[in-house]
mmCIF file of C-alpha atoms in Angstrom:
data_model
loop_
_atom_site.group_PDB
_atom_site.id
_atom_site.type_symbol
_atom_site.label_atom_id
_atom_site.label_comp_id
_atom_site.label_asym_id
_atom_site.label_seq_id
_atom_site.Cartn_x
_atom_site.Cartn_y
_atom_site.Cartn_z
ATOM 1 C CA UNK A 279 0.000 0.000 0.000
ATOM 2 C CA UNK A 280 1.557 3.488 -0.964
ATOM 3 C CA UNK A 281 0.319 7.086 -1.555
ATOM 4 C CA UNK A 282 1.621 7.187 -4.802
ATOM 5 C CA UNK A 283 2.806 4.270 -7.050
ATOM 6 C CA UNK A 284 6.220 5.285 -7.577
ATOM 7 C CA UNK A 285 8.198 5.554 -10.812
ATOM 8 C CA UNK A 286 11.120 3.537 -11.344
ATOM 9 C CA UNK A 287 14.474 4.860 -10.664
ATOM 10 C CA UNK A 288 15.726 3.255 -13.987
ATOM 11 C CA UNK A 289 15.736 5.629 -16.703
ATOM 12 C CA UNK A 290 14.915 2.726 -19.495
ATOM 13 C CA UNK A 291 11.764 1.780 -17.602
ATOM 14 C CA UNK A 292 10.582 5.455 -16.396
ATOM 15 C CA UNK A 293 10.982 6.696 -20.322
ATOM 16 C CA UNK A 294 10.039 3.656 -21.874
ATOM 17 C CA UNK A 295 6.458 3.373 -18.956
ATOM 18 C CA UNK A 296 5.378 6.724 -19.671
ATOM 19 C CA UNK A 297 5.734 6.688 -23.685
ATOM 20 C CA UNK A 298 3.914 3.537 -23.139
ATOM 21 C CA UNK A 299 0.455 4.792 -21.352
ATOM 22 C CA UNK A 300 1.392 2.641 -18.122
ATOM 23 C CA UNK A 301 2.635 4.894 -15.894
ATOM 24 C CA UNK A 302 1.867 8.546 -14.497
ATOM 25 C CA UNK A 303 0.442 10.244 -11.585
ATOM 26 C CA UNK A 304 -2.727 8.619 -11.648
ATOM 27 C CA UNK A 305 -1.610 4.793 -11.754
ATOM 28 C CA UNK A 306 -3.458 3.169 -9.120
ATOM 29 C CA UNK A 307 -1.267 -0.616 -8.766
ATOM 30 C CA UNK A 308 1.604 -2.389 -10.586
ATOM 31 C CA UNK A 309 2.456 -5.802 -10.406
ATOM 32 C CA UNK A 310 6.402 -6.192 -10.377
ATOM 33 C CA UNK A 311 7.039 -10.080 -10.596
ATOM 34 C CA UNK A 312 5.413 -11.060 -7.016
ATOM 35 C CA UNK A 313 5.246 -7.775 -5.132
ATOM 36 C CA UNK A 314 1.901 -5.340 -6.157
ATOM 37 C CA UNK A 315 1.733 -1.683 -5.330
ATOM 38 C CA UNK A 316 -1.828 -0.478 -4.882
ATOM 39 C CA UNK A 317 -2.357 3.401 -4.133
ATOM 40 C CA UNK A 318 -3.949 3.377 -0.648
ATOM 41 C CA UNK A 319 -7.049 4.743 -1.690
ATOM 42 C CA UNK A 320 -8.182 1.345 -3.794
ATOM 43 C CA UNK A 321 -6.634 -1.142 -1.657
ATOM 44 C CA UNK A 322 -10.164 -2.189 -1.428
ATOM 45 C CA UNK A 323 -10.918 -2.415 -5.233
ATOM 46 C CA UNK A 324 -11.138 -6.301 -5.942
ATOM 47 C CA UNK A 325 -10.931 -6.043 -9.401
ATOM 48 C CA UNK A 326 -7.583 -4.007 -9.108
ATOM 49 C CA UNK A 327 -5.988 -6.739 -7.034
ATOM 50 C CA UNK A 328 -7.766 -9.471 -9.279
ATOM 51 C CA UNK A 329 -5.999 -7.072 -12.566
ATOM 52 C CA UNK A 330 -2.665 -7.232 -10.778
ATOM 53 C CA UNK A 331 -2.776 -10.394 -9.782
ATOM 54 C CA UNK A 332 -3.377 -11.931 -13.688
ATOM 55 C CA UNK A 333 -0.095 -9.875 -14.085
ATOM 56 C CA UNK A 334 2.096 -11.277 -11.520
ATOM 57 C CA UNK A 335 0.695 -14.999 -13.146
ATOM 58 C CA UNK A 336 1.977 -13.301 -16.773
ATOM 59 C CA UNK A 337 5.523 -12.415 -15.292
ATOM 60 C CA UNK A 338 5.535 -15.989 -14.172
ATOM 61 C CA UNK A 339 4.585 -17.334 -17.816
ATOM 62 C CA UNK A 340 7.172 -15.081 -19.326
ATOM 63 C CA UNK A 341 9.448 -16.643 -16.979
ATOM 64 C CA UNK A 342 11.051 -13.228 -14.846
ATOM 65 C CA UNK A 343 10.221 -9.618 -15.132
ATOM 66 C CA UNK A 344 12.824 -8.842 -18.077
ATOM 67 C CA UNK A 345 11.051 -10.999 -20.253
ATOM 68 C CA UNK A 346 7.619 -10.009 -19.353
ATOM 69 C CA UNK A 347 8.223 -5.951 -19.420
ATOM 70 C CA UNK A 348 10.557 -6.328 -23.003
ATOM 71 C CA UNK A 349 6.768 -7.963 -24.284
ATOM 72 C CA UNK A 350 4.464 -6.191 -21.922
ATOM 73 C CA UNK A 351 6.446 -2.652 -23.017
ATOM 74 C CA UNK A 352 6.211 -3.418 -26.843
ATOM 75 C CA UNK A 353 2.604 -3.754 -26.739
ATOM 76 C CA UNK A 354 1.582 -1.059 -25.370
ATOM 77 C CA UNK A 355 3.583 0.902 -27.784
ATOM 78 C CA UNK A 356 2.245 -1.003 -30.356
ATOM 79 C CA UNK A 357 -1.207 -1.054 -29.853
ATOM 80 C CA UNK A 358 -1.572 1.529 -26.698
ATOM 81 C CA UNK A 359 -2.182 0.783 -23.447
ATOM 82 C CA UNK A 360 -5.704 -0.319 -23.276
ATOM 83 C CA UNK A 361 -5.360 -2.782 -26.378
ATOM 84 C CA UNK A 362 -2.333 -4.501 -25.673
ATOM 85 C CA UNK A 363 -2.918 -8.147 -25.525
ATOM 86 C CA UNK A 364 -1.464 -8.655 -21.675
ATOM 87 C CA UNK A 365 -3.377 -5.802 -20.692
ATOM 88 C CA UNK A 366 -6.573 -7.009 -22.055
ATOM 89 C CA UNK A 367 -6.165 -10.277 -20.875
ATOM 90 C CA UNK A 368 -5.393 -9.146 -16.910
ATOM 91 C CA UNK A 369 -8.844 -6.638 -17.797
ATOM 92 C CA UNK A 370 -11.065 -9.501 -18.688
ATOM 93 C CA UNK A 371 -9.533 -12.370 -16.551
ATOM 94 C CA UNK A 372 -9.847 -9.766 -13.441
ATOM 95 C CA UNK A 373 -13.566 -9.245 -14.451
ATOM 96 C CA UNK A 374 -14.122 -13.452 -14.611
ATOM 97 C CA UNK A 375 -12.451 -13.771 -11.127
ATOM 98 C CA UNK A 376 -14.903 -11.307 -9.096
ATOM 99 C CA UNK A 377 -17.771 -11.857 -11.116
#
């Protein structure tokens, strides 16, 4: 639980999140391989932690975080944020897990 999910301290990742869509001042979690930020004020969101969750099983798939953000990065550049593949698959698996 933080006030404010924080950026990273890489320069790669901070440039390369932003350009991407996936991260700014109003990002409310992030999965990083098993730990999950969640902004304090929707630790309570279930779908959020569902969302996060489907991404900490997609770092596993990808085998480790490198693999996962090189793929998870590229999409969203690709296709933007809300159409890349991972990120529409953590939207509707999150949505089948709550009901």
């Amino acid at each position: 639980q933080v006030s404010t999910i924080p950026l990273p301290k890489n320069t790669f990742l901070r440039v390369a999140g932003r350009a991407a869509g996936i991260l700014s001042k109003t990002s409310t979690g992030m999965a990083l391989g098993y730990g999950i930020l969640v902004r304090e004020d929707f630790v309570s969101d279930r779908n959020l932690i569902a969302h996060e969750l489907v991404h900490t099983a997609q770092y596993e798939r990808f085998a480790g975080i490198k693999e996962f953000l090189a793929e998870y990065l590229s999409e969203c550049i690709n296709y933007g944020y809300l159409e890349a593949p991972l990120e529409q698959e953590a939207m509707l698996r999150s949505l089948d897990a709550i009901g």
